[in-house]
Structure formats: C-alpha cells, structure tokens
Amino acid sequence: MKYKSILITGGAGFIGSHVTRLFVNKYPQYQIFNLDALTYAGNLENLSDIESAENYTFIKGDITDESFVNALFEKHKFSSVIHLAAESHVDRSIEDPLSFVKTNVIGTMILLNAFKSLWKDDFTDKLFYHISTDEVYGSLGADGLFTETTSYDPNSPYSASKASSDHFVRAYGETYNLPYVITNCSNNYGQNQFPEKLIPLFINNIINEKPLPVYGDGNYTRDWLYVVDHAIAIDLVFHKGKHEETYNIGGFNEWKNIDLVKLLCKQMDSKLNRVQGSSEKLITYVKDRPGHDLRYAIDASKINKELGWEPSVTFEEGLKITIDWYLDNSTWLKNVTSGEYQSYYNKQYS
C-alpha cells in the first residue's frame, strides 16, 4: 500500500475523533494530520489516547483561513483529504446562518481550491472525501427512504449549507476532474458527542434531574447510526469506494424522538438505580423549531452491497455503550457543559 499523507478536517470533533483514531491505529504507514479550529465542539481530550502516536500530527487552524490552508497543503503535500469540519447543529444555524455558510460552504471551497492547486492535473492516487448529511434531502412522509439519487430539498440553513458544499465538490469533479467521494449519513450517536445533540443532552439532563425538552409532539422520526460504525464505513469508502460516487450511510434504525427518549429514560433509571419512570417525568414538550423536518430515513443498501458494510450493534446495545461512556467520563461532560455552552442552552430551551 502506497504511503499516504492524509488531512482530516474537524478531527477533534465528535465523528472526526473516531475517524482519526481509527486511521492512526489501523494504518501506521499513513501520516495523519488533524486540522481543527477547536471551537466549542472540538476537544483534544477526545484524542488523548493517540496524541503521542508517531504517525499523528495535530494542527490548530481554521479551514476558512485561505492563506493558512494553502500554506499547509504546500508544506505537507496532502495526498488525500477527509473533510469532516462543519457547523452541524440545526438550532444554531437558525440563530446564526452566516456562520454556517462561512464554514460549510466557503471552508469547503478553500479546501477544494488548495487541493486542486497543489496537484493540478496529476490526481493519481489522490482523493477528496467529503462527509455530508441526510438532511440535504429534506423531509420524508410516512413512507419511503432517501437514496443516493433522491433530489436535494434542504429546509434549514444548516442543511442548505451542506447541500451547497456537496454541489461544489461534485462541480469540482466535473469541471477539474478532481477525484472525490461523498457520503451522506444519518444522525450519529455515541461517545464524545457534544451535549447539544439529543442523546448526550438528555443523558446530561437526566443525570442532573433537569427537564428533557422535546420539540413539538415528539413524533419526529430519525435514523440513528452508531459513530464507531460510521467511522468503519468511512474507512471502507475511503479505500474501496468508487470515485465520483455518493454513498448513503444509515443505521437501518428509525425511532420517533419520543420513543427514543422513553427508552433512554428507562436505561438511565436502571443505570442510576432510580425508580423506573422517574426520568420520564422530566419530559417537557417545548415550542417546535422552524422548518422542522418530519422524518429522515436512509437506504444504505448501496454501501452494504458494494462494500459489505452493515451496523455492528443494535440501537439498544449502542445506547447502553453510550450511556456507560458518559457516566464513566463525568469530568469530560462537566468540562464541555460549562461556560459558553450553558449560556447557549439557557437561551435555546428556557
């Protein structure tokens, strides 16, 4: 296998840290560079177990800083990019849409330009791998699944910014013959996720016996993907996926929000030795957010048939692993839920 110098953007974030760890440990012959701005959701504690690895380098920086990014590409000659850095929380995108355009659209463009300028017309053994979301497809009714050919129909500033970045990646492939692959994933959950997302938010609130804010009637449906399984899928697509193709990655695992929350409450009551039903009493229905998509569900049959990928755990098993991790890492949880996050939480859910 040829030597590779791989840039992973957003490698200190939730999904990025799992991908970075997998590549560093599995491929000692690769040099892995982790570029992360260390905003509120990026945390080097997520990677403390590999920080001394000989094939790992952390670089603090912003993908929207064009001169900085260009200098990095010129210095390290990255043969491949795995692009995970993004603003990803829908609620924040409603509050501050321009920051999502800056990071998700302009940041992606800067990376594409740097990659194109470095390798010009010789893209042999090169790859730009762009990680995206199922939210670009919009909302489903009661039936049907998102496939790789589903038309884009984004409904939030977040999903619109990701849809735009997807289009630019494909455009660079068509216009400049830049080798790329795109994956669109469903909702991720697991260890190290910042507690603005549903599962870690509610785990933290149950621990502290705070209200569990459920949007609307709680019947919004999502497909849930365990983050370790997602990292394994990214590894497969990177090494075996067809260039200029899109792969949907989903958990084959649909849950209505309210049913998920009740399952989480049940497991948390058992873990905390509380009376069954006590956590469920914390459920509080709050005003729905604008443009809330009813249902997402991914058809992941393409990656299953072509690359042999499938989830390794059931949702119940993955949820137990996730709960155990947060309970065993209370210091991490306290560190990331202080300061700026608390102000944001109070504004969003009060």
Coordinates of C-alpha atoms in Angstrom, one line a residue:
M1 CA 0.0 0.0 0.0
K2 CA 1.4 3.4 -1.0
Y3 CA 2.4 6.0 1.5
K4 CA -0.4 8.5 2.2
S5 CA -0.4 11.9 3.8
I6 CA -4.0 12.4 4.9
L7 CA -5.6 15.6 6.1
I8 CA -8.6 15.0 8.4
T9 CA -10.5 18.3 9.0
G10 CA -12.5 18.5 12.2
G11 CA -10.6 15.6 13.6
A12 CA -11.1 16.7 17.2
G13 CA -14.8 16.8 16.9
F14 CA -17.3 14.0 17.5
I15 CA -17.3 11.9 14.3
G16 CA -13.8 13.3 13.4
S17 CA -12.1 12.0 16.5
H18 CA -13.4 8.5 15.9
V19 CA -12.2 8.6 12.3
T20 CA -8.9 10.0 13.3
R21 CA -8.3 7.3 16.0
L22 CA -9.3 4.5 13.6
F23 CA -6.9 5.7 10.8
V24 CA -4.0 6.4 13.2
N25 CA -4.3 3.0 14.9
K26 CA -5.1 0.9 11.8
Y27 CA -2.7 2.5 9.3
P28 CA 0.7 3.2 10.9
Q29 CA 2.2 3.6 7.4
Y30 CA 0.0 6.7 6.9
Q31 CA 0.8 10.1 8.2
I32 CA -2.5 11.5 9.7
F33 CA -2.8 15.3 10.1
N34 CA -5.7 16.6 12.2
L35 CA -6.8 20.1 11.4
D36 CA -9.3 21.5 13.9
A37 CA -10.2 25.1 15.0
L38 CA -11.1 23.8 18.4
T39 CA -14.4 25.6 18.6
Y40 CA -16.9 24.7 21.3
A41 CA -17.5 21.1 19.8
G42 CA -13.8 20.3 19.2
N43 CA -11.9 18.8 22.1
L44 CA -8.4 17.4 22.2
E45 CA -9.4 15.3 25.2
N46 CA -11.2 13.2 22.6
L47 CA -7.9 12.1 21.2
S48 CA -5.7 11.9 24.3
D49 CA -5.0 8.2 23.7
I50 CA -3.3 8.8 20.4
E51 CA -1.7 12.2 20.9
S52 CA 1.8 10.7 21.1
A53 CA 1.5 8.4 18.1
E54 CA 4.4 8.8 15.6
N55 CA 2.0 9.0 12.6
Y56 CA -0.2 11.6 14.1
T57 CA 0.1 15.4 14.0
F58 CA -2.4 17.9 15.3
I59 CA -2.7 21.4 13.7
K60 CA -4.9 24.1 15.2
G61 CA -6.4 26.2 12.5
D62 CA -9.5 27.3 10.6
I63 CA -10.5 26.0 7.2
T64 CA -11.8 29.4 6.3
D65 CA -8.3 31.0 6.6
E66 CA -7.3 30.7 2.9
S67 CA -3.6 31.6 3.2
F68 CA -3.2 29.3 6.2
V69 CA -4.8 26.4 4.4
N70 CA -2.8 27.0 1.2
A71 CA 0.4 27.0 3.2
L72 CA -0.5 23.8 4.9
F73 CA -1.1 22.0 1.6
E74 CA 2.1 23.3 0.2
K75 CA 4.1 22.2 3.2
H76 CA 2.7 18.7 3.8
K77 CA 1.6 17.7 0.3
F78 CA -1.6 16.0 1.4
S79 CA -2.4 13.2 -0.9
S80 CA -6.0 12.9 0.4
V81 CA -8.5 14.9 2.4
I82 CA -11.2 13.5 4.7
H83 CA -13.4 16.6 5.2
L84 CA -15.5 16.5 8.4
A85 CA -15.1 20.0 9.7
A86 CA -18.5 21.7 9.8
E87 CA -21.0 23.6 11.7
S88 CA -23.7 21.0 12.3
H89 CA -26.4 21.9 14.7
V90 CA -29.7 23.0 13.2
D91 CA -30.7 25.1 16.1
R92 CA -27.5 27.1 15.9
S93 CA -28.0 27.5 12.1
I94 CA -31.4 29.2 12.7
E95 CA -29.8 31.6 15.2
D96 CA -26.7 32.4 13.1
P97 CA -26.9 31.2 9.4
L98 CA -24.0 33.1 8.1
S99 CA -21.5 31.2 10.3
F100 CA -22.7 28.0 8.6
V101 CA -22.2 29.5 5.2
K102 CA -18.7 30.6 6.1
T103 CA -17.6 27.2 7.5
N104 CA -19.6 24.7 5.5
V105 CA -19.5 26.5 2.1
I106 CA -16.6 28.8 2.0
G107 CA -14.4 26.5 4.1
T108 CA -15.1 23.6 1.7
M109 CA -14.3 25.8 -1.3
I110 CA -11.0 26.8 0.2
L111 CA -10.0 23.2 0.8
L112 CA -11.1 22.2 -2.8
N113 CA -9.0 25.1 -4.3
A114 CA -6.0 24.2 -2.2
F115 CA -6.2 20.5 -3.2
K116 CA -6.7 21.4 -6.9
S117 CA -3.9 23.9 -6.9
L118 CA -1.4 21.5 -5.2
W119 CA -1.9 18.6 -7.6
K120 CA -3.1 20.5 -10.7
D121 CA -3.7 17.8 -13.4
D122 CA -2.0 14.9 -11.6
F123 CA -4.5 13.3 -9.3
T124 CA -3.1 9.8 -9.4
D125 CA -3.8 8.1 -6.0
K126 CA -5.4 11.2 -4.7
L127 CA -8.9 11.7 -3.1
F128 CA -11.1 14.4 -1.7
Y129 CA -13.6 12.7 0.6
H130 CA -16.5 14.9 1.7
I131 CA -18.7 13.8 4.6
S132 CA -22.3 15.2 4.5
T133 CA -25.7 14.6 5.9
D134 CA -29.1 13.1 5.1
E135 CA -30.7 16.4 5.9
V136 CA -29.8 17.7 2.4
Y137 CA -32.6 15.6 1.1
G138 CA -35.3 17.4 3.0
S139 CA -38.2 15.6 4.8
L140 CA -39.9 12.3 4.1
G141 CA -43.5 11.4 4.7
A142 CA -44.6 8.3 6.5
D143 CA -43.1 6.1 3.8
G144 CA -40.0 5.9 1.6
L145 CA -36.3 6.2 2.1
F146 CA -33.5 8.5 1.0
T147 CA -31.4 7.0 -1.8
E148 CA -28.2 8.4 -3.4
T149 CA -30.4 9.7 -6.3
T150 CA -33.0 11.5 -4.1
S151 CA -33.4 15.1 -5.1
Y152 CA -32.0 17.7 -2.7
D153 CA -34.6 19.7 -0.8
P154 CA -32.9 21.3 2.2
N155 CA -35.2 23.1 4.7
S156 CA -32.8 24.6 7.3
P157 CA -29.8 26.9 6.9
Y158 CA -27.6 24.0 8.1
S159 CA -28.9 21.6 5.5
A160 CA -28.8 24.2 2.8
S161 CA -25.1 25.0 3.6
K162 CA -24.3 21.2 3.4
A163 CA -26.2 20.8 0.2
S164 CA -24.2 23.7 -1.3
S165 CA -20.9 22.2 -0.3
D166 CA -22.0 18.8 -1.8
H167 CA -22.7 20.5 -5.1
F168 CA -19.4 22.3 -5.1
V169 CA -17.5 19.0 -4.5
R170 CA -19.3 17.4 -7.4
A171 CA -18.7 20.5 -9.6
Y172 CA -15.0 20.3 -9.0
G173 CA -15.1 16.7 -10.0
E174 CA -16.9 17.5 -13.3
T175 CA -15.0 20.8 -14.1
Y176 CA -11.5 20.0 -12.9
N177 CA -11.5 16.1 -12.8
L178 CA -10.8 16.3 -9.1
P179 CA -11.3 12.8 -7.6
Y180 CA -13.9 12.8 -4.9
V181 CA -16.4 10.7 -3.0
I182 CA -19.3 11.9 -0.9
T183 CA -21.1 10.2 1.9
N184 CA -24.4 11.3 3.4
C185 CA -25.0 9.9 6.9
S186 CA -28.0 9.8 9.3
N187 CA -28.0 11.0 12.9
N188 CA -24.9 9.8 14.7
Y189 CA -24.7 9.0 18.4
G190 CA -22.0 7.6 20.7
Q191 CA -19.0 8.5 22.8
N192 CA -17.6 12.1 22.9
Q193 CA -20.6 13.8 21.3
F194 CA -21.1 17.4 22.4
P195 CA -24.3 17.6 24.6
E196 CA -26.2 20.0 22.3
K197 CA -27.5 16.9 20.4
L198 CA -30.4 14.9 21.6
I199 CA -28.9 11.8 23.2
P200 CA -26.0 13.4 25.2
L201 CA -28.1 16.4 26.0
F202 CA -30.8 14.2 27.6
I203 CA -28.2 11.9 29.3
N204 CA -26.7 15.0 31.0
N205 CA -30.1 16.4 31.9
I206 CA -31.2 13.1 33.4
I207 CA -28.1 12.9 35.5
N208 CA -28.8 16.4 36.8
E209 CA -32.6 15.8 37.0
K210 CA -33.3 18.7 34.7
P211 CA -36.2 18.9 32.2
L212 CA -36.0 17.0 28.9
P213 CA -37.0 19.4 26.2
V214 CA -38.9 17.6 23.4
Y215 CA -39.8 19.6 20.3
G216 CA -43.4 19.7 19.3
D217 CA -45.3 16.4 19.8
G218 CA -42.2 14.3 19.8
N219 CA -43.2 12.3 16.7
Y220 CA -40.3 13.5 14.5
T221 CA -38.5 10.4 13.2
R222 CA -34.8 9.9 12.7
D223 CA -32.5 7.1 11.6
W224 CA -29.7 6.6 14.2
L225 CA -26.2 5.5 13.4
Y226 CA -23.6 4.5 16.0
V227 CA -20.5 6.6 15.5
V228 CA -18.0 3.8 15.6
D229 CA -19.9 2.1 12.8
H230 CA -19.8 5.3 10.8
A231 CA -16.0 5.5 11.2
I232 CA -15.7 2.0 9.9
A233 CA -17.9 2.9 6.9
I234 CA -15.7 5.9 6.2
D235 CA -12.7 3.7 6.2
L236 CA -14.3 1.4 3.7
V237 CA -15.4 4.1 1.4
F238 CA -12.0 5.8 1.5
H239 CA -10.2 2.6 0.5
K240 CA -12.7 0.8 -1.6
G241 CA -15.4 3.2 -2.7
K242 CA -15.8 4.2 -6.3
H243 CA -14.6 7.7 -7.1
E244 CA -17.2 10.3 -8.2
E245 CA -19.8 8.3 -6.3
T246 CA -22.1 9.0 -3.4
Y247 CA -22.8 6.5 -0.6
N248 CA -25.6 6.9 2.0
I249 CA -24.7 5.6 5.4
G250 CA -27.6 4.8 7.8
G251 CA -28.3 2.7 10.8
F252 CA -31.3 0.8 9.4
N253 CA -32.7 2.1 12.7
E254 CA -35.7 4.5 12.7
W255 CA -37.0 5.9 16.0
K256 CA -39.6 8.6 16.8
N257 CA -38.0 11.1 19.1
I258 CA -40.4 10.5 22.0
D259 CA -39.9 6.7 21.8
L260 CA -36.2 7.2 21.8
V261 CA -36.4 9.5 24.8
K262 CA -38.5 7.0 26.8
L263 CA -36.0 4.2 26.0
L264 CA -33.2 6.4 27.2
C265 CA -35.1 7.3 30.4
K266 CA -35.7 3.6 31.1
Q267 CA -32.0 2.7 30.6
M268 CA -30.8 5.7 32.6
D269 CA -33.1 4.8 35.5
S270 CA -31.6 1.3 35.6
K271 CA -28.0 2.7 35.4
L272 CA -28.6 5.3 38.1
N273 CA -30.6 2.9 40.3
R274 CA -33.6 5.2 40.2
V275 CA -37.2 4.1 40.3
Q276 CA -38.4 3.2 36.9
G277 CA -40.4 6.1 35.4
S278 CA -38.7 8.8 37.4
S279 CA -36.7 10.1 34.5
E280 CA -39.7 10.0 32.1
K281 CA -41.4 12.5 34.4
L282 CA -38.7 15.1 33.3
I283 CA -40.0 15.1 29.7
T284 CA -41.2 18.6 28.8
Y285 CA -42.7 19.5 25.5
V286 CA -41.4 22.8 24.1
K287 CA -42.2 25.0 21.1
D288 CA -41.3 23.4 17.8
R289 CA -38.4 24.9 15.9
P290 CA -39.0 26.5 12.5
G291 CA -38.7 24.2 9.4
H292 CA -38.5 21.0 11.5
D293 CA -38.3 18.0 9.1
L294 CA -40.8 15.3 9.9
R295 CA -38.8 12.2 9.1
Y296 CA -35.4 11.1 7.8
A297 CA -34.6 7.6 6.8
I298 CA -31.7 6.3 4.8
D299 CA -31.5 3.5 2.3
A300 CA -28.0 2.1 2.9
S301 CA -28.3 -0.8 0.6
K302 CA -25.7 0.5 -1.8
I303 CA -22.8 0.6 0.7
N304 CA -24.0 -2.7 2.0
K305 CA -24.0 -4.4 -1.4
E306 CA -20.9 -2.8 -2.8
L307 CA -18.6 -2.7 0.2
G308 CA -20.2 -5.2 2.6
W309 CA -20.8 -2.6 5.4
E310 CA -23.6 -3.0 8.0
P311 CA -24.1 -1.8 11.5
S312 CA -22.3 -3.9 14.2
V313 CA -24.7 -3.1 17.1
T314 CA -28.4 -2.7 17.6
F315 CA -29.6 0.7 18.8
E316 CA -30.3 -0.7 22.3
E317 CA -26.8 -2.1 22.5
G318 CA -25.2 1.1 21.2
L319 CA -27.3 3.2 23.5
K320 CA -26.1 1.2 26.5
I321 CA -22.4 1.7 25.4
T322 CA -23.0 5.4 25.0
I323 CA -24.7 5.8 28.4
D324 CA -21.9 3.9 30.1
W325 CA -19.3 6.1 28.5
Y326 CA -20.9 9.4 29.7
L327 CA -21.4 8.0 33.2
D328 CA -17.7 6.9 33.3
N329 CA -16.5 10.2 31.9
S330 CA -18.3 12.7 34.2
T331 CA -15.2 15.1 34.2
W332 CA -15.3 15.3 30.4
L333 CA -19.0 16.0 30.5
K334 CA -18.6 18.7 33.1
N335 CA -15.8 20.4 31.2
V336 CA -17.7 20.7 28.0
T337 CA -21.0 21.8 29.6
S338 CA -19.6 24.9 31.3
G339 CA -19.3 28.5 30.2
E340 CA -20.5 29.3 26.7
Y341 CA -22.5 26.2 26.3
Q342 CA -24.6 26.9 29.4
S343 CA -25.4 30.4 28.1
Y344 CA -26.5 28.8 24.8
Y345 CA -28.6 26.2 26.5
N346 CA -30.4 28.7 28.6
K347 CA -31.2 30.8 25.6
Q348 CA -32.4 27.8 23.5
Y349 CA -34.5 25.9 25.9
S350 CA -35.6 28.3 28.6

